[in-house]
């Protein structure tokens, strides 16, 4: 019996070694941008529908992106946009009249596509951050603690690559956690760190007035993530709405209101489709402490941004 177990162990080790050798000698996917007409149409539809906040058009967007990806599965951008389309579908599920249980498949697909994108283009810190988000959410849905831990450390690596972008990306997904949890508190801290980095200073947490820093607006370099852009026309406003929501959920509604008001400093505030949602948040901040923690009503004004049904559109809709 002992000899039999020894042979089984040796055989297992040999097979494992063969597998590792086979993997090491098998070439990985090489990134290759798509130039086909299908890819161009798919990418245009993706951006058009995202900038329109056209959640109802997601089936068409996803179908085109998937077809283009199957035509060229070596395009990291196509893979990433497919990942974003699927994460958009589950994030704004509150828009659906009935949310099917299969909605959870969206995060599984999102994780798969972002993992593919990061393998082909590991230098893009945005892909790394969204991969961490999808891993964390997938782990939470499946009650898979190890997957959540893997997602958390993936987010930490993404933050190290591009903190101005990924402190927000990581903290945003944590806004859905219980307000007294350590990770929620860390998510709030990451929003403050974003402001410190973007302002090149230490923000006064008792009086976080951002007016003195508006002259720093840029479309270049890493700090472009702090401001509005073609990709996210209202990124600035959306950031302050989410951060205000997190502070309100934490019980600090007075500071939350001050953070909300910073969104009004944006040059594009008057054209922001969700400015009235922000105004109602300012008006009802104190009572929203309870609503944001329990979310019994599932309405945009009584839910944190992440669960409002407009969690992507708030930054990306023109």
Short mmCIF file of C-alpha atoms in Angstrom, two decimals:
data_model
loop_
_atom_site.label_atom_id
_atom_site.label_comp_id
_atom_site.label_asym_id
_atom_site.label_seq_id
_atom_site.Cartn_x
_atom_site.Cartn_y
_atom_site.Cartn_z
CA UNK A 1 0.00 0.00 0.00
CA UNK A 2 2.81 2.39 0.90
CA UNK A 3 4.58 1.66 -2.40
CA UNK A 4 1.33 2.23 -4.30
CA UNK A 5 0.83 5.63 -2.64
CA UNK A 6 4.42 6.53 -3.46
CA UNK A 7 3.89 5.73 -7.15
CA UNK A 8 0.67 7.73 -7.22
CA UNK A 9 2.45 10.71 -5.66
CA UNK A 10 5.34 10.48 -8.12
CA UNK A 11 2.93 10.18 -11.05
CA UNK A 12 1.00 13.26 -9.87
CA UNK A 13 4.21 15.26 -9.59
CA UNK A 14 5.30 14.13 -13.05
CA UNK A 15 1.97 15.13 -14.59
CA UNK A 16 2.09 18.48 -12.82
CA UNK A 17 5.58 19.06 -14.16
CA UNK A 18 4.45 18.14 -17.68
CA UNK A 19 1.56 20.57 -17.42
CA UNK A 20 3.82 23.41 -16.30
CA UNK A 21 6.30 22.63 -19.07
CA UNK A 22 3.53 22.54 -21.66
CA UNK A 23 2.19 25.87 -20.46
CA UNK A 24 5.64 27.46 -20.49
CA UNK A 25 6.25 26.37 -24.06
CA UNK A 26 2.78 27.37 -25.33
CA UNK A 27 2.75 30.94 -26.68
CA UNK A 28 0.38 33.40 -24.99
CA UNK A 29 -2.08 35.56 -26.90
CA UNK A 30 -0.46 38.51 -28.61
CA UNK A 31 -2.35 41.81 -28.68
CA UNK A 32 -3.51 42.84 -32.12
CA UNK A 33 -5.82 45.86 -32.59
CA UNK A 34 -8.88 45.26 -34.75
CA UNK A 35 -9.22 47.26 -37.93
CA UNK A 36 -12.24 45.58 -39.47
CA UNK A 37 -15.47 47.35 -40.36
CA UNK A 38 -17.32 45.24 -37.79
CA UNK A 39 -14.96 46.31 -35.01
CA UNK A 40 -15.34 49.98 -35.96
CA UNK A 41 -19.14 49.72 -35.94
CA UNK A 42 -19.14 47.85 -32.62
CA UNK A 43 -16.85 50.38 -30.94
CA UNK A 44 -18.92 53.31 -32.21
CA UNK A 45 -22.14 51.74 -30.96
CA UNK A 46 -20.53 51.07 -27.58
CA UNK A 47 -19.50 54.70 -27.10
CA UNK A 48 -22.71 56.14 -28.57
CA UNK A 49 -24.91 54.06 -26.29
CA UNK A 50 -22.75 54.68 -23.21
CA UNK A 51 -22.74 58.44 -23.80
CA UNK A 52 -26.50 58.35 -24.31
CA UNK A 53 -26.97 56.34 -21.13
CA UNK A 54 -28.91 53.95 -23.37
CA UNK A 55 -29.06 50.96 -21.05
CA UNK A 56 -31.90 49.47 -23.10
CA UNK A 57 -29.55 49.24 -26.09
CA UNK A 58 -27.06 47.01 -24.27
CA UNK A 59 -28.19 43.79 -26.02
CA UNK A 60 -27.33 45.31 -29.40
CA UNK A 61 -24.05 46.76 -28.08
CA UNK A 62 -23.00 43.46 -26.53
CA UNK A 63 -23.96 41.47 -29.62
CA UNK A 64 -21.82 43.65 -31.90
CA UNK A 65 -18.85 43.71 -29.53
CA UNK A 66 -19.00 39.93 -29.11
CA UNK A 67 -19.09 39.40 -32.88
CA UNK A 68 -16.12 41.71 -33.32
CA UNK A 69 -14.24 39.96 -30.49
CA UNK A 70 -14.85 36.53 -32.04
CA UNK A 71 -13.51 37.92 -35.31
CA UNK A 72 -10.35 39.03 -33.49
CA UNK A 73 -10.03 37.70 -29.91
CA UNK A 74 -6.54 39.24 -29.70
CA UNK A 75 -7.78 42.81 -29.33
CA UNK A 76 -7.47 43.84 -25.64
CA UNK A 77 -9.63 46.91 -26.15
CA UNK A 78 -12.52 44.89 -27.54
CA UNK A 79 -12.18 42.46 -24.63
CA UNK A 80 -12.18 45.33 -22.14
CA UNK A 81 -15.20 47.02 -23.69
CA UNK A 82 -17.07 43.72 -23.59
CA UNK A 83 -16.13 43.46 -19.92
CA UNK A 84 -17.45 46.96 -19.33
CA UNK A 85 -20.68 46.25 -21.24
CA UNK A 86 -21.38 43.26 -19.01
CA UNK A 87 -20.51 45.14 -15.82
CA UNK A 88 -22.78 47.99 -16.98
CA UNK A 89 -25.62 45.49 -17.40
CA UNK A 90 -25.44 44.26 -13.80
CA UNK A 91 -24.58 47.62 -12.23
CA UNK A 92 -27.69 49.33 -13.61
CA UNK A 93 -30.00 46.34 -13.17
CA UNK A 94 -32.34 48.50 -11.06
CA UNK A 95 -33.65 49.91 -14.36
CA UNK A 96 -35.17 46.53 -15.24
CA UNK A 97 -38.82 45.95 -14.38
CA UNK A 98 -37.88 42.48 -13.21
CA UNK A 99 -34.32 41.47 -12.38
CA UNK A 100 -33.75 37.82 -13.39
CA UNK A 101 -31.43 35.63 -11.32
CA UNK A 102 -29.32 35.17 -14.46
CA UNK A 103 -28.18 38.79 -14.12
CA UNK A 104 -25.30 37.39 -12.06
CA UNK A 105 -23.92 35.80 -15.24
CA UNK A 106 -22.99 39.31 -16.33
CA UNK A 107 -20.29 39.65 -13.67
CA UNK A 108 -18.88 36.23 -14.57
CA UNK A 109 -18.58 37.30 -18.20
CA UNK A 110 -17.18 40.68 -17.22
CA UNK A 111 -14.47 39.06 -15.13
CA UNK A 112 -13.56 36.73 -17.99
CA UNK A 113 -13.20 39.53 -20.54
CA UNK A 114 -11.26 41.84 -18.22
CA UNK A 115 -8.93 38.98 -17.35
CA UNK A 116 -8.35 38.44 -21.07
CA UNK A 117 -7.73 42.17 -21.60
CA UNK A 118 -5.21 42.37 -18.75
CA UNK A 119 -3.30 39.34 -20.01
CA UNK A 120 -2.90 40.96 -23.41
CA UNK A 121 -2.26 44.48 -22.08
CA UNK A 122 -1.07 44.28 -18.47
CA UNK A 123 0.19 47.87 -18.58
CA UNK A 124 -3.32 49.34 -18.80
CA UNK A 125 -4.18 50.06 -15.16
CA UNK A 126 -7.83 50.69 -16.04
CA UNK A 127 -8.27 47.09 -17.12
CA UNK A 128 -6.51 45.96 -13.94
CA UNK A 129 -8.92 47.98 -11.78
CA UNK A 130 -12.06 46.75 -13.50
CA UNK A 131 -10.78 43.19 -13.24
CA UNK A 132 -10.42 43.65 -9.49
CA UNK A 133 -13.95 45.07 -9.28
CA UNK A 134 -15.43 42.13 -11.18
CA UNK A 135 -13.54 39.62 -9.04
CA UNK A 136 -14.69 41.28 -5.83
CA UNK A 137 -18.34 41.41 -6.91
CA UNK A 138 -18.27 37.84 -8.27
CA UNK A 139 -16.83 36.61 -5.00
CA UNK A 140 -19.43 38.49 -2.99
CA UNK A 141 -22.31 37.06 -5.05
CA UNK A 142 -21.02 33.49 -4.74
CA UNK A 143 -20.03 33.90 -1.05
CA UNK A 144 -16.54 32.97 -2.16
CA UNK A 145 -14.27 34.58 0.41
CA UNK A 146 -11.08 33.59 -1.39
CA UNK A 147 -12.24 35.21 -4.62
CA UNK A 148 -13.04 38.38 -2.69
CA UNK A 149 -9.56 38.36 -1.20
CA UNK A 150 -8.04 37.85 -4.66
CA UNK A 151 -10.16 40.73 -5.98
CA UNK A 152 -9.10 43.00 -3.13
CA UNK A 153 -5.41 42.45 -3.76
CA UNK A 154 -5.94 42.81 -7.50
CA UNK A 155 -7.41 46.25 -6.75
CA UNK A 156 -4.43 47.09 -4.55
CA UNK A 157 -2.09 46.30 -7.44
CA UNK A 158 -4.22 48.42 -9.78
CA UNK A 159 -4.07 51.32 -7.30
CA UNK A 160 -0.28 51.11 -7.29
CA UNK A 161 -0.30 51.37 -11.10
CA UNK A 162 -2.61 54.40 -11.33
CA UNK A 163 -3.84 55.68 -7.95
CA UNK A 164 -5.74 58.71 -9.31
CA UNK A 165 -7.94 56.36 -11.35
CA UNK A 166 -8.14 53.24 -9.21
CA UNK A 167 -8.61 54.67 -5.73
CA UNK A 168 -12.03 55.70 -7.05
CA UNK A 169 -12.58 52.49 -9.04
CA UNK A 170 -11.83 50.34 -6.00
CA UNK A 171 -13.69 52.48 -3.49
CA UNK A 172 -16.76 52.72 -5.71
CA UNK A 173 -17.51 49.00 -5.64
CA UNK A 174 -16.97 48.98 -1.86
CA UNK A 175 -19.74 51.56 -1.44
CA UNK A 176 -22.23 48.67 -1.60
CA UNK A 177 -20.81 47.04 1.53
CA UNK A 178 -22.14 47.58 5.06
CA UNK A 179 -21.11 51.01 6.29
CA UNK A 180 -19.53 49.64 9.47
CA UNK A 181 -17.34 47.13 7.60
CA UNK A 182 -13.59 47.65 7.39
CA UNK A 183 -13.58 47.58 3.59
CA UNK A 184 -16.31 50.21 3.35
CA UNK A 185 -14.32 52.48 5.66
CA UNK A 186 -11.24 51.84 3.56
CA UNK A 187 -13.24 52.71 0.44
CA UNK A 188 -14.16 56.07 1.98
CA UNK A 189 -10.51 56.67 2.85
CA UNK A 190 -9.57 55.95 -0.76
CA UNK A 191 -11.93 58.70 -1.92
CA UNK A 192 -10.14 61.18 0.35
CA UNK A 193 -6.80 59.98 -1.01
CA UNK A 194 -8.09 60.59 -4.54
CA UNK A 195 -8.81 64.20 -3.62
CA UNK A 196 -5.39 64.62 -2.02
CA UNK A 197 -3.67 63.31 -5.15
CA UNK A 198 -5.81 65.32 -7.54
CA UNK A 199 -5.38 68.57 -5.59
CA UNK A 200 -1.66 68.10 -4.87
CA UNK A 201 -2.46 68.93 -1.25
CA UNK A 202 -4.08 67.63 1.91
CA UNK A 203 -7.81 68.30 1.66
CA UNK A 204 -9.43 69.79 4.77
CA UNK A 205 -11.79 66.99 5.78
CA UNK A 206 -13.89 69.29 7.93
CA UNK A 207 -14.33 71.77 5.10
CA UNK A 208 -13.62 69.99 1.80
CA UNK A 209 -14.21 72.99 -0.47
CA UNK A 210 -12.66 72.20 -3.86
CA UNK A 211 -12.87 75.68 -5.40
CA UNK A 212 -9.19 76.45 -4.85
CA UNK A 213 -8.16 73.49 -7.01
CA UNK A 214 -10.31 73.96 -10.10
CA UNK A 215 -7.42 75.60 -11.94
CA UNK A 216 -5.59 72.26 -11.94
CA UNK A 217 -7.96 70.73 -14.50
CA UNK A 218 -6.08 68.81 -17.19
CA UNK A 219 -6.63 66.29 -19.97
CA UNK A 220 -3.05 65.04 -19.87
CA UNK A 221 -1.15 62.51 -17.79
CA UNK A 222 -2.35 60.47 -14.84
CA UNK A 223 -4.26 63.37 -13.31
CA UNK A 224 -6.64 63.47 -16.25
CA UNK A 225 -8.56 60.83 -14.27
CA UNK A 226 -9.49 63.58 -11.80
CA UNK A 227 -11.51 65.56 -14.33
CA UNK A 228 -14.08 65.28 -17.09
CA UNK A 229 -13.09 63.85 -20.46
CA UNK A 230 -14.57 62.62 -23.71
CA UNK A 231 -14.78 59.12 -22.23
CA UNK A 232 -16.48 60.29 -19.03
CA UNK A 233 -18.04 63.73 -19.71
CA UNK A 234 -19.24 64.05 -16.10
CA UNK A 235 -16.62 62.09 -14.22
CA UNK A 236 -16.04 65.02 -11.82
CA UNK A 237 -19.72 65.31 -10.88
CA UNK A 238 -20.15 61.55 -10.58
CA UNK A 239 -17.13 61.26 -8.30
CA UNK A 240 -18.50 63.79 -5.83
CA UNK A 241 -21.98 62.27 -5.92
CA UNK A 242 -20.58 58.85 -5.04
CA UNK A 243 -18.25 60.18 -2.35
CA UNK A 244 -21.09 62.19 -0.83
CA UNK A 245 -23.24 59.05 -0.84
CA UNK A 246 -20.55 57.09 0.98
CA UNK A 247 -20.21 59.76 3.67
CA UNK A 248 -23.99 59.98 4.09
CA UNK A 249 -24.21 56.20 4.35
CA UNK A 250 -21.51 56.36 7.01
CA UNK A 251 -23.67 58.80 8.98
CA UNK A 252 -21.63 61.94 8.28
CA UNK A 253 -24.32 63.62 6.21
CA UNK A 254 -23.08 67.16 6.98
CA UNK A 255 -19.71 66.50 5.32
CA UNK A 256 -21.53 64.54 2.62
CA UNK A 257 -23.47 67.68 1.68
CA UNK A 258 -20.23 69.67 1.43
CA UNK A 259 -18.81 67.02 -0.87
CA UNK A 260 -21.99 66.96 -2.98
CA UNK A 261 -21.74 70.72 -3.51
CA UNK A 262 -18.29 70.37 -5.08
CA UNK A 263 -19.97 68.73 -8.09
CA UNK A 264 -21.53 72.11 -8.89
CA UNK A 265 -18.06 73.56 -9.54
CA UNK A 266 -17.81 71.66 -12.82
CA UNK A 267 -18.03 73.73 -15.99
CA UNK A 268 -20.39 71.10 -17.35
CA UNK A 269 -22.68 70.92 -14.34
CA UNK A 270 -25.59 72.71 -16.04
CA UNK A 271 -25.69 69.99 -18.74
CA UNK A 272 -25.27 67.02 -16.39
CA UNK A 273 -28.34 64.77 -16.77
CA UNK A 274 -28.23 63.83 -13.05
CA UNK A 275 -27.92 67.26 -11.45
CA UNK A 276 -31.48 67.09 -10.11
CA UNK A 277 -30.67 63.76 -8.47
CA UNK A 278 -27.76 65.47 -6.74
CA UNK A 279 -29.93 68.41 -5.64
CA UNK A 280 -32.41 66.02 -4.05
CA UNK A 281 -29.56 64.28 -2.26
CA UNK A 282 -28.44 67.58 -0.78
CA UNK A 283 -31.99 68.34 0.33
CA UNK A 284 -32.60 64.92 1.91
CA UNK A 285 -29.10 63.99 3.09
CA UNK A 286 -29.99 63.50 6.75
CA UNK A 287 -32.90 61.16 6.11
CA UNK A 288 -30.89 59.29 3.47
CA UNK A 289 -28.56 57.99 6.17
CA UNK A 290 -31.17 55.34 6.98
CA UNK A 291 -32.24 54.77 3.37
CA UNK A 292 -28.68 54.28 2.10
CA UNK A 293 -27.99 51.72 4.81
CA UNK A 294 -31.16 49.66 4.26
CA UNK A 295 -32.29 50.53 0.70
CA UNK A 296 -35.82 49.24 1.14
CA UNK A 297 -37.30 51.48 -1.57
CA UNK A 298 -34.85 50.75 -4.41
CA UNK A 299 -35.39 54.19 -5.94
CA UNK A 300 -32.59 56.34 -7.43
CA UNK A 301 -33.02 59.01 -4.76
CA UNK A 302 -33.03 56.54 -1.87
CA UNK A 303 -30.13 54.34 -3.01
CA UNK A 304 -26.42 54.96 -3.17
CA UNK A 305 -25.21 55.76 -6.66
CA UNK A 306 -23.78 52.26 -7.16
CA UNK A 307 -27.25 50.74 -6.69
CA UNK A 308 -29.32 53.57 -8.14
CA UNK A 309 -29.71 52.20 -11.67
CA UNK A 310 -27.40 54.94 -13.00
CA UNK A 311 -24.09 53.80 -11.54
CA UNK A 312 -22.26 54.00 -14.90
CA UNK A 313 -24.32 56.63 -16.69
CA UNK A 314 -23.79 59.22 -13.94
CA UNK A 315 -20.21 59.71 -15.14
CA UNK A 316 -20.45 58.61 -18.77
CA UNK A 317 -23.74 60.01 -20.07
CA UNK A 318 -23.38 63.28 -21.95
#
